[in-house]
């Protein structure tokens, strides 16, 4: 149950690829040198339609109204893909992100690469994201409805987007795979838009009442970048005593509170299966193997008619495909929309194994009048009881949602 979403930013005008037109532009320096001493700079085109953004010797042509964020100068800036922006560098350990952000639009994140690499591009069509490498850089390029616009941006830098391969996340090494009980917990937990850095996690483990964390592992409507979220990060937190509830933000109901900022469900069953396959792949790459519970995040929506049918069809396919892949199915949603629809149709659909229900009533319990005692009764519940709260523990402040978990090992 999230706060109302702001209107989606206006779609940028078509980017002009000819870099020669940019020469007459006005310099907009991004400030301090970024990675390897190469300065980041932006030049607005004479006609105001485009600007060139240069980082580590690579120049990208982007719409002139895109914000350019220098992460070396502002390491607390939140890398977000729900707004038109170019992010340069690597974010710091304590990004100032909202507790909840959703949606996807055209945006670019260019980071320094540790080792020289040749130019290559992959695409995840389910998540709407390109990943590219070139000499000295690694690029994440997200897109919403305008895939061609982001392809032009990548092409402007000479990246071989036309030859992009399908992304296939690598399964984490056995040494970095955590047991399925890593997604079981009874007690307090929090979720945050981006996985906090190690300093933050250590401080909160020592000082906070929380012992579980919700991590956003993928999905076409996942808004925040995940600079810290790796298999090594998961392994380190697990060894420190943290447990997880992985969240996947796939397509949303056509009547979702997320509105036009989010990609909608248009073909429920195929999209549910595709989301499950992608979620399992992303989980595996993080060392979250079979038996793990993965929660499909479905924001509040207006129930009834087509909306209810599309959500139930999508979630049924999600659950059944996850089971085929050896994972357990979870679902997040408001008690007034998703939970109400699941309860009303409990005998007609395949229910998720665990329900993560949102009712912001500040009651630290997993019981709720909206949930019959017969459903999700065997340690199969998470209650998100408060949201968008800034908390400080061990000197570290994070914007979070608060949760009470009662999740056991179970079987799918």
XYZ file of C-alpha atoms in Angstrom:
412
model
C 0.000 0.000 0.000
C 2.013 2.940 -1.235
C 1.520 6.671 -1.281
C 0.048 8.214 -4.479
C 2.562 8.337 -7.295
C 3.530 11.658 -8.893
C 2.695 12.162 -12.581
C 5.111 10.591 -15.024
C 7.652 13.082 -16.413
C 6.967 14.216 -19.984
C 8.516 12.049 -22.667
C 11.645 13.628 -24.144
C 11.886 14.782 -27.713
C 13.642 12.597 -30.244
C 17.400 12.565 -29.716
C 19.568 13.848 -32.544
C 22.483 11.558 -33.242
C 24.806 13.935 -35.074
C 27.430 14.946 -32.541
C 28.674 17.713 -34.817
C 25.528 19.664 -33.974
C 26.618 19.740 -30.357
C 29.819 21.640 -30.862
C 28.106 24.994 -30.534
C 26.560 24.034 -27.195
C 27.173 25.660 -23.840
C 29.364 23.715 -21.419
C 27.668 22.323 -18.304
C 30.458 20.763 -16.273
C 29.512 17.957 -13.928
C 32.223 19.048 -11.516
C 35.012 16.913 -10.123
C 36.835 14.329 -12.215
C 35.121 10.957 -12.286
C 36.769 7.540 -12.183
C 40.266 7.390 -13.572
C 40.549 11.168 -13.691
C 38.351 11.671 -16.760
C 36.064 14.723 -16.225
C 32.338 14.317 -16.816
C 30.874 17.087 -18.941
C 27.576 17.897 -20.572
C 27.073 20.271 -23.504
C 23.626 21.442 -24.486
C 22.865 21.439 -28.191
C 22.312 24.770 -29.880
C 18.678 23.899 -30.603
C 18.062 22.628 -27.058
C 16.973 19.189 -28.245
C 19.987 17.144 -27.147
C 23.204 17.344 -25.215
C 26.354 15.278 -25.121
C 27.423 13.629 -21.883
C 31.038 12.477 -21.818
C 32.441 10.044 -19.266
C 35.804 8.307 -19.371
C 36.214 9.143 -23.042
C 32.764 7.906 -24.105
C 30.138 10.379 -25.316
C 26.403 9.750 -25.127
C 23.812 11.942 -26.854
C 20.751 12.335 -24.636
C 17.694 14.620 -24.591
C 18.631 18.069 -23.318
C 16.179 17.977 -20.427
C 17.697 14.876 -18.812
C 19.332 15.610 -15.469
C 23.012 14.697 -15.194
C 23.972 13.406 -11.733
C 27.640 13.202 -10.749
C 27.755 10.440 -8.130
C 31.329 11.278 -7.133
C 30.224 14.770 -6.152
C 26.939 13.584 -4.645
C 27.441 9.985 -3.444
C 24.131 10.012 -1.544
C 22.114 10.601 -4.736
C 19.692 7.777 -5.455
C 20.084 6.020 -8.802
C 16.506 5.774 -10.097
C 15.111 4.498 -13.366
C 11.664 6.040 -12.965
C 12.899 9.449 -14.134
C 14.864 10.739 -17.121
C 18.437 11.124 -15.923
C 22.066 10.225 -16.562
C 23.990 8.935 -13.538
C 27.780 8.995 -13.719
C 29.994 7.020 -11.357
C 29.331 4.730 -8.414
C 26.921 5.686 -5.625
C 28.109 5.815 -2.045
C 27.317 3.490 0.817
C 24.309 5.508 1.971
C 22.073 6.490 -0.955
C 19.187 8.774 -0.024
C 16.414 6.806 -1.718
C 12.668 6.917 -1.073
C 11.251 3.930 0.762
C 9.137 3.022 -2.242
C 9.552 4.037 -5.876
C 8.049 2.278 -8.863
C 8.012 2.539 -12.622
C 10.450 2.637 -15.464
C 11.377 5.183 -18.089
C 14.368 5.934 -20.287
C 17.470 6.578 -18.190
C 21.206 5.869 -18.160
C 23.730 4.840 -15.502
C 27.414 4.766 -16.497
C 29.925 3.338 -14.036
C 33.679 2.858 -14.150
C 34.745 -0.661 -15.106
C 37.499 -2.269 -13.081
C 39.188 -3.924 -16.055
C 39.426 -3.065 -19.749
C 36.714 -4.773 -21.755
C 35.527 -4.832 -25.330
C 32.203 -3.333 -26.359
C 29.242 -5.665 -25.860
C 25.528 -5.224 -25.208
C 22.872 -7.482 -23.679
C 19.139 -6.880 -23.257
C 16.565 -8.163 -20.790
C 13.240 -7.656 -22.591
C 11.268 -8.743 -19.527
C 12.920 -6.119 -17.312
C 13.275 -3.465 -20.051
C 16.992 -2.941 -19.529
C 20.164 -2.971 -21.617
C 23.576 -3.621 -20.093
C 26.689 -2.685 -21.986
C 30.436 -2.710 -21.546
C 33.120 -0.732 -23.334
C 36.660 0.352 -22.574
C 36.651 1.486 -18.932
C 32.874 1.635 -18.422
C 29.815 -0.466 -17.597
C 26.405 0.855 -18.635
C 22.886 0.150 -17.415
C 20.248 1.639 -19.730
C 16.610 1.302 -18.717
C 13.563 2.041 -20.821
C 9.826 2.290 -20.417
C 7.595 2.525 -23.470
C 10.242 4.106 -25.730
C 12.757 1.336 -26.370
C 14.006 3.008 -29.533
C 14.981 6.174 -27.665
C 17.366 4.331 -25.362
C 18.749 2.354 -28.301
C 19.621 5.656 -29.966
C 21.400 6.814 -26.820
C 23.533 3.665 -26.727
C 24.170 3.815 -30.457
C 25.342 7.431 -30.152
C 28.246 6.198 -28.021
C 29.186 3.541 -30.556
C 27.874 0.664 -28.464
C 26.740 -2.281 -30.632
C 23.091 -2.179 -29.580
C 21.918 -3.648 -32.905
C 23.842 -6.837 -32.035
C 22.563 -7.027 -28.453
C 22.337 -10.544 -27.050
C 19.627 -11.769 -24.701
C 20.740 -11.361 -21.106
C 21.283 -14.593 -19.206
C 22.082 -13.941 -15.538
C 24.792 -16.295 -14.333
C 23.938 -18.582 -11.426
C 25.966 -17.644 -8.357
C 28.893 -19.866 -7.450
C 28.066 -22.622 -4.972
C 30.185 -20.899 -2.327
C 27.913 -17.833 -2.587
C 24.589 -19.706 -2.524
C 22.619 -19.344 0.698
C 20.173 -22.008 1.933
C 16.437 -21.633 1.392
C 15.978 -20.840 5.093
C 17.547 -17.473 4.268
C 14.014 -16.398 3.308
C 12.398 -17.578 6.547
C 12.054 -15.401 9.639
C 9.757 -14.621 12.544
C 10.119 -11.076 13.760
C 10.691 -7.576 12.461
C 12.010 -6.711 9.034
C 12.291 -3.703 6.757
C 12.371 -3.130 3.034
C 14.207 -0.333 1.248
C 14.209 0.761 -2.375
C 17.910 -0.028 -2.805
C 20.031 -2.516 -0.888
C 22.054 -0.544 1.689
C 25.835 -0.621 1.674
C 27.894 -2.654 4.125
C 28.434 0.168 6.612
C 24.678 0.662 6.846
C 23.899 -3.041 7.147
C 26.467 -3.529 9.890
C 25.225 -0.523 11.845
C 21.604 -1.647 11.635
C 22.432 -5.249 12.528
C 24.062 -4.064 15.738
C 21.598 -1.361 16.753
C 18.181 -1.867 15.113
C 15.329 -4.224 16.055
C 15.294 -5.630 12.514
C 16.747 -8.953 11.381
C 15.238 -9.338 7.893
C 15.437 -7.117 4.833
C 13.296 -6.872 1.723
C 15.478 -6.661 -1.389
C 14.205 -5.695 -4.838
C 15.764 -8.248 -7.160
C 14.190 -7.266 -10.490
C 11.122 -6.538 -12.565
C 10.099 -4.089 -15.255
C 8.788 -1.643 -12.640
C 11.711 -1.781 -10.215
C 12.755 1.866 -10.009
C 15.933 1.966 -7.929
C 19.328 0.858 -9.136
C 21.048 -1.834 -7.085
C 24.719 -0.953 -6.904
C 25.345 -3.029 -3.779
C 23.092 -6.031 -4.433
C 25.334 -8.934 -5.471
C 25.715 -12.582 -4.518
C 28.612 -11.589 -2.274
C 26.430 -8.972 -0.552
C 23.709 -11.573 0.086
C 26.245 -14.081 1.411
C 27.841 -11.482 3.700
C 24.514 -10.376 5.157
C 23.341 -13.959 5.642
C 26.541 -14.799 7.514
C 25.936 -11.752 9.726
C 22.483 -13.068 10.653
C 20.225 -11.219 8.212
C 17.321 -12.957 6.487
C 15.607 -11.840 3.276
C 12.281 -11.385 1.552
C 13.097 -10.903 -2.149
C 10.673 -8.642 -4.053
C 10.076 -8.598 -7.799
C 8.218 -5.621 -9.295
C 6.682 -6.923 -12.507
C 3.883 -5.397 -14.603
C 1.042 -3.826 -12.646
C -2.726 -3.775 -12.928
C -4.116 -1.351 -15.501
C -5.871 0.397 -12.579
C -2.811 0.435 -10.310
C -2.005 3.364 -8.028
C 1.314 3.370 -9.885
C -0.585 4.824 -12.860
C 1.048 5.523 -16.210
C 4.511 5.433 -14.618
C 4.328 1.632 -14.530
C 4.241 -0.913 -17.328
C 0.805 -2.587 -17.169
C -0.286 -6.202 -17.392
C -1.474 -6.706 -20.954
C -1.266 -10.491 -21.448
C -1.583 -12.015 -17.958
C -0.584 -15.669 -18.297
C 2.461 -15.256 -20.596
C 3.650 -12.235 -18.612
C 3.234 -14.092 -15.325
C 5.318 -16.992 -16.602
C 7.976 -14.671 -18.044
C 8.168 -12.755 -14.767
C 8.607 -15.990 -12.807
C 11.391 -17.166 -15.112
C 13.177 -13.831 -14.873
C 12.712 -13.648 -11.095
C 14.152 -17.153 -10.657
C 17.125 -16.228 -12.848
C 17.761 -13.003 -10.922
C 17.420 -14.842 -7.602
C 19.839 -17.532 -8.727
C 22.384 -14.904 -9.737
C 22.209 -13.561 -6.175
C 22.720 -16.971 -4.622
C 19.053 -17.409 -3.712
C 18.392 -20.925 -4.938
C 15.492 -23.355 -5.102
C 13.157 -23.280 -2.142
C 13.507 -19.504 -1.851
C 10.306 -17.468 -1.554
C 10.065 -14.684 -4.164
C 7.359 -12.047 -3.725
C 5.623 -10.470 -6.702
C 4.912 -6.842 -5.816
C 1.455 -5.746 -7.015
C 0.677 -2.224 -5.894
C -2.835 -1.163 -4.842
C -5.385 -1.154 -7.663
C -9.098 -0.713 -8.243
C -10.704 -4.155 -8.036
C -13.324 -5.591 -10.313
C -13.873 -6.688 -13.889
C -10.813 -6.671 -16.098
C -8.458 -5.521 -13.336
C -9.246 -8.479 -11.088
C -9.098 -10.951 -13.972
C -5.726 -9.723 -15.221
C -4.140 -9.709 -11.757
C -5.401 -13.182 -10.846
C -4.381 -14.613 -14.230
C -0.933 -13.074 -13.988
C -0.338 -14.191 -10.405
C -1.624 -17.724 -11.034
C 0.850 -18.137 -13.892
C 3.606 -16.621 -11.721
C 2.977 -19.072 -8.893
C 2.673 -22.166 -11.069
C 5.816 -21.363 -13.060
C 7.845 -20.658 -9.911
C 6.761 -24.022 -8.546
C 7.937 -25.708 -11.750
C 11.298 -23.993 -11.284
C 11.580 -25.141 -7.665
C 10.875 -21.799 -5.998
C 8.144 -20.786 -3.581
C 5.696 -18.089 -4.576
C 4.978 -14.982 -2.574
C 2.772 -12.012 -3.373
C 2.722 -8.482 -1.981
C -0.374 -6.318 -2.112
C -2.894 -4.195 -0.298
C -5.595 -5.790 1.831
C -8.132 -3.715 -0.125
C -7.118 -4.990 -3.565
C -4.848 -8.012 -4.045
C -5.654 -9.689 -0.743
C -9.391 -9.125 -1.190
C -9.268 -10.612 -4.697
C -7.246 -13.648 -3.601
C -9.534 -14.355 -0.661
C -12.662 -13.980 -2.800
C -11.262 -16.354 -5.418
C -9.330 -18.744 -3.163
C -11.129 -21.808 -4.515
C -10.807 -20.733 -8.145
C -7.109 -19.902 -8.458
C -3.662 -21.077 -7.396
C -2.784 -19.119 -4.287
C 0.767 -17.913 -3.552
C 2.556 -19.837 -0.814
C 3.148 -16.732 1.289
C 1.168 -13.490 1.464
C 2.869 -10.153 2.140
C -0.036 -7.864 2.929
C 0.003 -4.107 3.323
C -2.132 -2.360 5.888
C -0.438 0.678 7.391
C -2.075 0.529 10.806
C 1.097 0.354 12.953
C -0.025 -2.986 14.387
C 2.953 -5.307 14.716
C 1.113 -8.539 14.008
C 0.491 -10.923 11.110
C -3.189 -11.319 11.948
C -5.707 -9.213 10.065
C -9.479 -9.162 9.632
C -8.995 -9.332 5.860
C -7.244 -12.719 6.098
C -9.351 -15.760 7.047
C -7.734 -17.941 9.690
C -7.723 -20.838 7.209
C -5.536 -19.072 4.623
C -1.755 -18.647 4.870
C -2.027 -19.954 8.407
C 1.145 -22.065 8.658
C 3.820 -19.377 9.029
C 2.982 -17.906 5.622
C 2.509 -14.212 6.294
C 4.280 -10.856 6.288
C 2.496 -7.697 7.398
C 3.780 -4.358 6.119
C 2.391 -2.242 8.934
C 4.000 1.153 8.192
C 5.658 2.797 5.224
C 7.887 5.637 4.132
C 9.532 6.056 7.533
C 13.035 7.409 8.072
C 14.811 5.619 10.889
C 18.297 6.075 12.304
C 20.184 3.226 13.955
C 23.884 3.194 14.711
C 24.160 6.671 13.204
C 22.796 5.531 9.817
C 19.473 6.810 8.435
C 17.449 4.788 5.900
C 13.982 5.441 4.497
C 12.088 2.181 4.979
C 8.815 0.296 5.166
C 8.280 -1.656 8.383
C 7.235 -5.311 8.362
C 6.399 -8.109 10.756
C 7.317 -11.562 9.404
C 6.044 -15.028 10.230
C 7.531 -17.106 7.429
C 8.571 -20.713 7.914
C 10.382 -23.132 5.644
C 7.293 -24.791 4.142
C 7.124 -26.589 0.827
C 5.942 -25.427 -2.566
